[in-house]
Each structure stands twice: as structure tokens, then as C-alpha cells.
């Protein structure tokens, strides 16, 4: 479990729990709109059998990438007695097809060649194990404990950025459900004022998971919405404030300036805010996701990543490539539509699920 959902924040002197915050009911029938957070919380407090089924679902949802990467590795290595140039050439094609990227692929192949030349490696089957270990190493390279960005007191402010269509608002709703399930009060701030649909969607998520939403009419200056949201969140003593932002990449320069302004406004209302600047990326876009990450990172300094739609792509190798290239920690991965399909990212679990061998056939 990500450290954000273990720690109850310290209240500032005189701060009270917000009395008018909307929370999911604790008894009675749970509707889809009202009970998402409670449903999520209950799912994460079930026995070990549930954990096993969650791992199984992760394994299943990574099936397209596993078919592209691991099953093709098995087919390549089957019956091979030695590691030669022909095998390495075919291996290169497989790794690039899985979107591990040219640079990451070359590092994996160079490592294999060194081991072969030193006679440390000769068995193709052993090469698969080494590839697995190296990919895990890439995933762990960017890891930083999530708790490090949390404030000692006052609200934990998360600014969420990303281009339109990556699942940004849905990700915010699911993260809010996680916090509420852990006993935190959450305020959502609708600072994507350029799309009425974005404001409406965030309001729907607020009702579903039990979080108050600060929103104004479409076309309002996003920074003023953030100012009001921060002021309200501080006054009412919320534990978590999550800010949704616009993602109109076709107006790149204007968007980046707007995001910088939002970040400054949050910082003026609360020192060091936002504590987390989270970039949401669509894993199906492959290498384009890395370009987006660099663009947003240069503008506002990304501290954490969420990769969505991993269940819909055969190019899940992008996760390892991003970790290696950017050294920004992955906080969450999205593997489906259900509330708990936004998974806290665990490098070991991800690697085991990706390389899992089906012993039943």
C-alpha cells in the first residue's frame, strides 16, 4: 500500500475536521454514486484470498504486453542451445516492439553481450531471468517513498496534470476514494475550466466517492478557482486537496504558463504546495508518453506518475522505459474501469505479473 494511505496527517492547532464534508454512508445500502470509496475500502480490507485475486487480475490485464514480450521471448528461446548474434537480433526486435525503447533495449542487449563474452552467460533460458531482473532494476531505479512528499501538517496538496483524454479526472476520483477509504477528508478543485464536461465529470466523481468539489462556471480563470479552493480547504481543515487541471496540448505554450501560475497560487496559499505534482500518462501512446513527461516536467517539475490503460496496450514495456529515462517514481497504474483497478504501483508485483508463467496450460 502506498504510504499516503497509511498515515493520518497531523492537524494544525485549532484545525477541525470539515463539518460539511460529504462522506460515504457507513451503514445501509451503498449506491454506485455514494459508495465508491467505501466499496474500495472494503475491497482492500478483505482476506489474503482477495490479494491473490487482485494479483491474478493484474496478471490478466497485462496479458497483451505479456503476449508481446514474455511469450515471444519463450518462443525465441525454445530449443535454442546458445546465445548468438541471430538470437540477439531477434531479441532486439521483441524488446522494441514491447516499447522498451531504443536506449533501454540497447542497455539490456549490451549487458547480455558482456555476460556472454565473459562466459557468464550461455543458456538462452537463463537470459530470460536476467532480462526480468534488469527490467525490475529499471522499475526500482526511480522509486522514492511516497511519504517523502507529504507535509508534516496541514492539507496534502496534489496537483494533477496531463493532456486531455489520458483519464486524468477518473484517476483523481479513484485517488480520492483511496484517501477517503483511509479515513482522510478530501477536497477536489475543478481547475480545468475550459471544458464544461471536465467540471461536470469531477462533480460526478465527488458525489460518487464522497468528496466536496470546488468549481466555478466554464471559462473562469483557473488560478482563481485554485485560490478559492486552497482558501476553502485550509479554512475547513481538509486533509487532502486534489487539483484537476486543463490538458489542451495544442495550445502548449499557454497551457504550460497556466500550469505554472496554478502552481504558484497554491504555493502562495500554503508553503511548499503543491506537495505532489502528478502527471497522468496514457500507456497506449507509447514513446509519446515520454515526450509528454519531459514537457510537463520542464514546466512544473513532476514528482510522481500515473500510467493509465495498461490493460489496453501490448506496449507495457513503456513503464520500464519511463522509469529508466526519467527517474520519476510511478505512483499508480490503471488496469481497468473498476474502482480498485487503479493500483498502487509495486515494481516487484508488476514484474512478477508480467513474467508470470501460466502453469495451467
Coordinates of C-alpha atoms in Angstrom, one line a residue:
X1 CA 0.0 0.0 0.0
X2 CA 1.3 3.5 -0.9
X3 CA 2.4 5.3 2.2
X4 CA -0.1 8.1 1.5
X5 CA -2.9 5.9 2.7
X6 CA -1.3 4.7 5.9
X7 CA -0.5 8.0 7.6
X8 CA -3.1 10.2 9.3
X9 CA -1.9 13.7 8.9
X10 CA -1.2 15.9 11.9
X11 CA -3.7 18.7 12.3
X12 CA -2.5 22.3 12.8
X13 CA -3.5 23.7 16.2
X14 CA -7.2 24.7 16.1
X15 CA -8.0 22.8 12.9
X16 CA -11.1 20.7 12.9
X17 CA -12.5 18.0 10.6
X18 CA -14.6 19.8 8.0
X19 CA -18.1 19.5 9.3
X20 CA -19.8 19.9 5.9
X21 CA -17.6 17.4 4.0
X22 CA -19.6 14.8 2.2
X23 CA -18.7 11.2 3.2
X24 CA -20.0 7.9 2.1
X25 CA -22.6 6.3 4.4
X26 CA -21.3 3.8 6.9
X27 CA -24.4 1.7 7.1
X28 CA -27.2 0.7 4.9
X29 CA -27.3 0.1 1.1
X30 CA -24.5 1.5 -0.9
X31 CA -25.3 3.0 -4.2
X32 CA -22.8 3.4 -7.0
X33 CA -22.7 7.2 -6.7
X34 CA -22.4 7.3 -2.9
X35 CA -20.5 4.2 -2.1
X36 CA -17.4 4.1 -4.3
X37 CA -15.0 5.0 -1.6
X38 CA -16.5 2.6 0.9
X39 CA -16.6 -0.2 -1.7
X40 CA -12.9 0.5 -2.4
X41 CA -12.0 0.5 1.3
X42 CA -13.8 -2.8 1.9
X43 CA -12.1 -4.4 -1.0
X44 CA -8.7 -3.5 0.4
X45 CA -9.6 -4.9 3.8
X46 CA -10.6 -8.4 2.7
X47 CA -8.5 -11.6 3.4
X48 CA -5.4 -12.8 1.6
X49 CA -7.6 -14.6 -1.0
X50 CA -8.6 -11.1 -2.2
X51 CA -5.0 -10.1 -2.6
X52 CA -4.4 -13.2 -4.6
X53 CA -7.3 -12.4 -6.9
X54 CA -6.1 -8.8 -7.3
X55 CA -2.7 -10.2 -8.4
X56 CA -4.5 -12.5 -10.8
X57 CA -6.4 -9.6 -12.3
X58 CA -3.2 -7.6 -12.7
X59 CA -1.6 -10.6 -14.4
X60 CA -4.6 -10.9 -16.7
X61 CA -4.8 -7.2 -17.5
X62 CA -1.1 -7.2 -18.5
X63 CA -1.9 -10.1 -20.9
X64 CA -1.4 -8.1 -24.1
X65 CA 2.1 -7.0 -23.0
X66 CA 3.0 -10.4 -21.8
X67 CA 2.0 -11.9 -25.2
X68 CA 4.1 -9.3 -27.0
X69 CA 7.1 -9.6 -24.7
X70 CA 7.3 -12.7 -22.5
X71 CA 5.6 -15.2 -24.7
X72 CA 7.7 -14.1 -27.7
X73 CA 10.8 -14.5 -25.5
X74 CA 9.7 -18.1 -24.7
X75 CA 9.2 -18.8 -28.4
X76 CA 12.5 -17.3 -29.3
X77 CA 14.5 -19.3 -26.6
X78 CA 12.6 -22.6 -27.1
X79 CA 15.1 -25.2 -28.3
X80 CA 18.0 -22.8 -28.6
X81 CA 21.3 -24.1 -27.2
X82 CA 23.4 -20.9 -27.4
X83 CA 23.2 -17.2 -27.5
X84 CA 24.4 -15.9 -30.9
X85 CA 24.0 -12.8 -32.9
X86 CA 20.9 -14.0 -34.7
X87 CA 19.2 -14.6 -31.3
X88 CA 20.2 -11.2 -30.1
X89 CA 18.9 -9.5 -33.2
X90 CA 15.5 -11.2 -32.8
X91 CA 15.6 -10.2 -29.1
X92 CA 16.1 -6.6 -30.0
X93 CA 13.0 -6.6 -32.2
X94 CA 10.9 -8.1 -29.4
X95 CA 12.0 -5.6 -26.8
X96 CA 11.5 -2.6 -29.1
X97 CA 8.0 -3.9 -30.1
X98 CA 7.1 -4.0 -26.4
X99 CA 8.0 -0.3 -26.2
X100 CA 11.0 -0.7 -24.0
X101 CA 12.6 2.0 -26.2
X102 CA 15.9 2.0 -28.2
X103 CA 18.1 3.2 -25.4
X104 CA 16.7 0.8 -22.8
X105 CA 16.8 -2.1 -25.3
X106 CA 20.4 -1.3 -26.1
X107 CA 21.4 -1.4 -22.4
X108 CA 19.7 -4.7 -22.0
X109 CA 21.4 -6.2 -25.1
X110 CA 24.8 -4.7 -24.1
X111 CA 24.6 -6.3 -20.7
X112 CA 23.7 -9.7 -22.3
X113 CA 26.7 -9.4 -24.7
X114 CA 29.1 -8.6 -21.9
X115 CA 27.9 -11.6 -19.9
X116 CA 28.3 -13.9 -23.0
X117 CA 31.8 -12.6 -23.8
X118 CA 32.8 -13.2 -20.2
X119 CA 31.3 -16.6 -20.4
X120 CA 29.0 -15.7 -17.5
X121 CA 26.0 -16.5 -19.7
X122 CA 25.4 -19.1 -22.4
X123 CA 22.0 -20.6 -21.8
X124 CA 19.1 -18.7 -23.5
X125 CA 16.7 -19.7 -20.8
X126 CA 19.0 -18.0 -18.2
X127 CA 18.8 -14.9 -20.4
X128 CA 15.1 -14.5 -19.7
X129 CA 15.8 -14.5 -16.0
X130 CA 18.4 -11.8 -16.4
X131 CA 16.1 -9.7 -18.5
X132 CA 13.5 -9.9 -15.8
X133 CA 16.0 -8.8 -13.2
X134 CA 17.2 -5.9 -15.3
X135 CA 13.6 -4.7 -16.0
X136 CA 12.9 -4.9 -12.3
X137 CA 16.0 -2.9 -11.7
X138 CA 14.8 -0.2 -14.1
X139 CA 11.4 0.0 -12.3
X140 CA 13.1 0.3 -8.9
X141 CA 15.6 2.8 -10.1
X142 CA 13.1 5.7 -9.9
X143 CA 11.4 4.6 -6.7
X144 CA 11.1 7.1 -3.9
X145 CA 9.0 6.6 -0.8
X146 CA 5.7 8.4 -1.5
X147 CA 5.6 9.6 2.1
X148 CA 8.6 11.9 1.4
X149 CA 6.4 14.4 -0.4
X150 CA 3.8 14.6 2.4
X151 CA 3.6 17.6 4.7
X152 CA 4.1 17.3 8.4
X153 CA 0.8 19.1 9.0
X154 CA -2.0 20.8 7.1
X155 CA -3.5 19.6 3.9
X156 CA -1.6 17.4 1.5
X157 CA -2.0 19.2 -1.9
X158 CA -1.8 17.2 -5.1
X159 CA -1.8 19.0 -8.5
X160 CA -2.7 16.6 -11.3
X161 CA -1.6 17.4 -14.8
X162 CA -1.8 15.6 -18.2
X163 CA -3.1 16.0 -21.7
X164 CA -6.8 15.6 -22.4
X165 CA -8.0 12.0 -22.8
X166 CA -5.5 10.3 -20.6
X167 CA -8.0 9.6 -17.8
X168 CA -6.9 12.4 -15.6
X169 CA -10.3 13.1 -13.9
X170 CA -11.1 9.5 -13.4
X171 CA -7.7 9.0 -11.8
X172 CA -8.4 11.9 -9.5
X173 CA -11.7 10.3 -8.5
X174 CA -10.1 6.9 -7.7
X175 CA -7.3 8.5 -5.7
X176 CA -9.8 10.5 -3.7
X177 CA -11.6 7.2 -3.0
X178 CA -8.4 5.7 -1.7
X179 CA -7.8 8.6 0.7
X180 CA -11.4 8.6 1.9
X181 CA -11.2 4.9 2.4
X182 CA -8.2 5.5 4.6
X183 CA -10.1 8.0 6.8
X184 CA -9.0 11.2 5.1
X185 CA -11.2 14.2 4.2
X186 CA -10.8 15.2 0.5
X187 CA -11.5 18.4 -1.4
X188 CA -11.5 18.3 -5.2
X189 CA -10.7 21.5 -7.1
X190 CA -12.0 21.8 -10.7
X191 CA -9.4 24.0 -12.3
X192 CA -9.9 22.7 -15.8
X193 CA -12.4 25.4 -16.6
X194 CA -12.0 25.3 -20.4
X195 CA -14.2 22.2 -20.7
X196 CA -17.6 22.1 -19.1
X197 CA -17.5 18.4 -19.3
X198 CA -14.4 18.3 -17.1
X199 CA -16.2 20.2 -14.4
X200 CA -19.3 18.0 -14.7
X201 CA -17.2 14.9 -14.6
X202 CA -15.3 16.0 -11.4
X203 CA -18.6 16.8 -9.7
X204 CA -19.9 13.4 -10.6
X205 CA -16.8 11.8 -9.1
X206 CA -17.1 13.9 -6.0
X207 CA -20.7 12.7 -5.4
X208 CA -19.7 9.1 -6.1
X209 CA -16.8 8.9 -3.7
X210 CA -17.9 11.4 -1.1
X211 CA -15.7 14.4 -1.7
X212 CA -16.6 18.1 -1.8
X213 CA -15.9 19.8 -5.1
X214 CA -14.9 23.5 -5.5
X215 CA -15.9 24.6 -9.1
X216 CA -16.9 27.7 -10.9
X217 CA -18.6 28.2 -14.3
X218 CA -16.7 27.3 -17.5
X219 CA -14.3 30.0 -18.7
X220 CA -13.3 31.2 -15.2
X221 CA -9.6 31.9 -14.7
X222 CA -8.3 28.5 -13.4
X223 CA -5.9 30.2 -11.0
X224 CA -8.8 31.9 -9.3
X225 CA -10.6 28.6 -8.8
X226 CA -7.4 27.2 -7.2
X227 CA -7.1 30.3 -5.0
X228 CA -10.7 29.7 -3.8
X229 CA -10.2 26.0 -3.4
X230 CA -7.0 26.4 -1.4
X231 CA -8.6 29.0 0.8
X232 CA -11.7 26.8 1.5
X233 CA -9.6 23.7 2.1
X234 CA -7.3 25.5 4.6
X235 CA -10.3 27.1 6.4
X236 CA -12.2 23.9 6.7
X237 CA -9.2 21.8 7.7
X238 CA -9.3 19.2 4.8
X239 CA -6.6 16.5 4.9
X240 CA -6.2 16.3 1.1
X241 CA -6.7 18.8 -1.7
X242 CA -6.6 17.5 -5.2
X243 CA -6.4 20.0 -8.1
X244 CA -7.6 19.0 -11.6
X245 CA -6.1 21.0 -14.4
X246 CA -6.5 21.5 -18.2
X247 CA -4.7 19.5 -20.8
X248 CA -5.0 21.3 -24.1
X249 CA -1.7 20.4 -25.6
X250 CA -2.5 22.1 -28.9
X251 CA -2.0 25.4 -27.0
X252 CA 1.2 24.1 -25.5
X253 CA 2.8 27.4 -24.5
X254 CA -0.4 28.8 -23.0
X255 CA -1.1 25.6 -21.1
X256 CA 2.4 25.4 -19.5
X257 CA 2.2 29.1 -18.4
X258 CA -1.3 28.4 -16.9
X259 CA 0.0 25.4 -15.0
X260 CA 3.0 27.4 -13.7
X261 CA 0.5 30.0 -12.5
X262 CA -1.7 27.5 -10.7
X263 CA 1.4 26.0 -9.0
X264 CA 2.5 29.5 -7.8
X265 CA -1.0 30.3 -6.5
X266 CA -1.1 27.0 -4.5
X267 CA 2.3 27.8 -3.1
X268 CA 1.3 31.3 -2.0
X269 CA -1.7 29.9 -0.1
X270 CA 0.3 27.1 1.6
X271 CA 4.1 26.9 1.8
X272 CA 5.6 24.1 -0.3
X273 CA 2.2 23.4 -2.0
X274 CA 1.6 21.5 -4.2
X275 CA 3.5 18.8 -2.4
X276 CA 2.9 16.4 -5.3
X277 CA 2.7 17.3 -9.0
X278 CA 1.3 14.1 -10.6
X279 CA 1.4 13.5 -14.3
X280 CA -1.1 11.1 -15.8
X281 CA 0.0 9.4 -18.9
X282 CA -1.9 7.1 -21.3
X283 CA 0.3 3.9 -21.6
X284 CA -1.2 3.2 -25.1
X285 CA 0.6 6.2 -26.5
X286 CA 4.0 4.5 -26.1
X287 CA 7.0 6.6 -26.6
X288 CA 4.9 9.8 -27.0
X289 CA 4.3 9.5 -23.2
X290 CA 8.0 10.1 -22.6
X291 CA 7.9 13.3 -24.7
X292 CA 4.8 14.5 -22.7
X293 CA 6.6 13.7 -19.4
X294 CA 9.6 15.7 -20.4
X295 CA 7.4 18.6 -21.5
X296 CA 5.4 18.8 -18.3
X297 CA 8.5 18.1 -16.1
X298 CA 10.3 21.1 -17.6
X299 CA 7.3 23.3 -16.9
X300 CA 6.2 22.3 -13.4
X301 CA 8.5 19.7 -12.0
X302 CA 6.8 16.3 -11.9
X303 CA 7.1 14.4 -8.7
X304 CA 5.0 11.3 -9.5
X305 CA 3.4 9.5 -12.4
X306 CA 0.2 7.5 -13.0
X307 CA 0.1 5.3 -16.1
X308 CA -3.4 4.5 -17.3
X309 CA -4.9 2.0 -19.8
X310 CA -2.2 -0.6 -19.3
X311 CA -4.8 -3.3 -19.9
X312 CA -5.4 -1.9 -23.4
X313 CA -1.9 -2.0 -24.7
X314 CA 0.7 -4.5 -25.9
X315 CA 3.4 -2.0 -25.1
X316 CA 3.5 -2.1 -21.3
X317 CA 7.3 -2.1 -21.6
X318 CA 6.9 1.7 -21.6
X319 CA 6.7 1.6 -17.8
X320 CA 10.2 0.3 -17.5
X321 CA 11.4 2.7 -20.2
X322 CA 9.8 5.7 -18.4
X323 CA 11.3 4.7 -15.0
X324 CA 14.8 4.4 -16.6
X325 CA 14.6 7.5 -18.7
X326 CA 13.0 10.0 -16.3
X327 CA 13.8 8.7 -12.8
X328 CA 10.3 9.9 -11.7
X329 CA 8.5 7.5 -9.4
X330 CA 5.4 5.7 -10.7
X331 CA 2.7 6.1 -8.0
X332 CA -0.2 4.3 -9.7
X333 CA -1.1 2.1 -12.8
X334 CA -4.5 1.9 -14.3
X335 CA -5.6 -1.6 -15.5
X336 CA -9.3 -1.3 -16.0
X337 CA -12.5 0.6 -15.2
X338 CA -13.3 -0.7 -11.7
X339 CA -12.6 1.4 -8.6
X340 CA -9.7 -0.8 -7.5
X341 CA -8.2 -1.1 -11.0
X342 CA -6.2 2.0 -10.1
X343 CA -3.4 0.1 -8.4
X344 CA -0.7 1.4 -6.1
X345 CA 2.4 0.7 -8.2
X346 CA 4.7 -2.1 -6.8
X347 CA 7.7 -2.8 -9.0
X348 CA 8.1 -6.4 -7.8
X349 CA 4.4 -7.2 -8.2
X350 CA 4.3 -5.6 -11.6
X351 CA 7.4 -7.6 -12.8
X352 CA 6.1 -10.9 -11.4
X353 CA 2.7 -10.4 -13.0
X354 CA 4.3 -9.5 -16.3
X355 CA 6.6 -12.6 -16.3
X356 CA 4.1 -14.9 -14.7
X357 CA 4.1 -18.4 -16.2
X358 CA 0.7 -20.0 -16.5
X359 CA 1.1 -23.5 -15.1
X360 CA -2.4 -24.5 -16.0
X361 CA -1.8 -24.5 -19.7

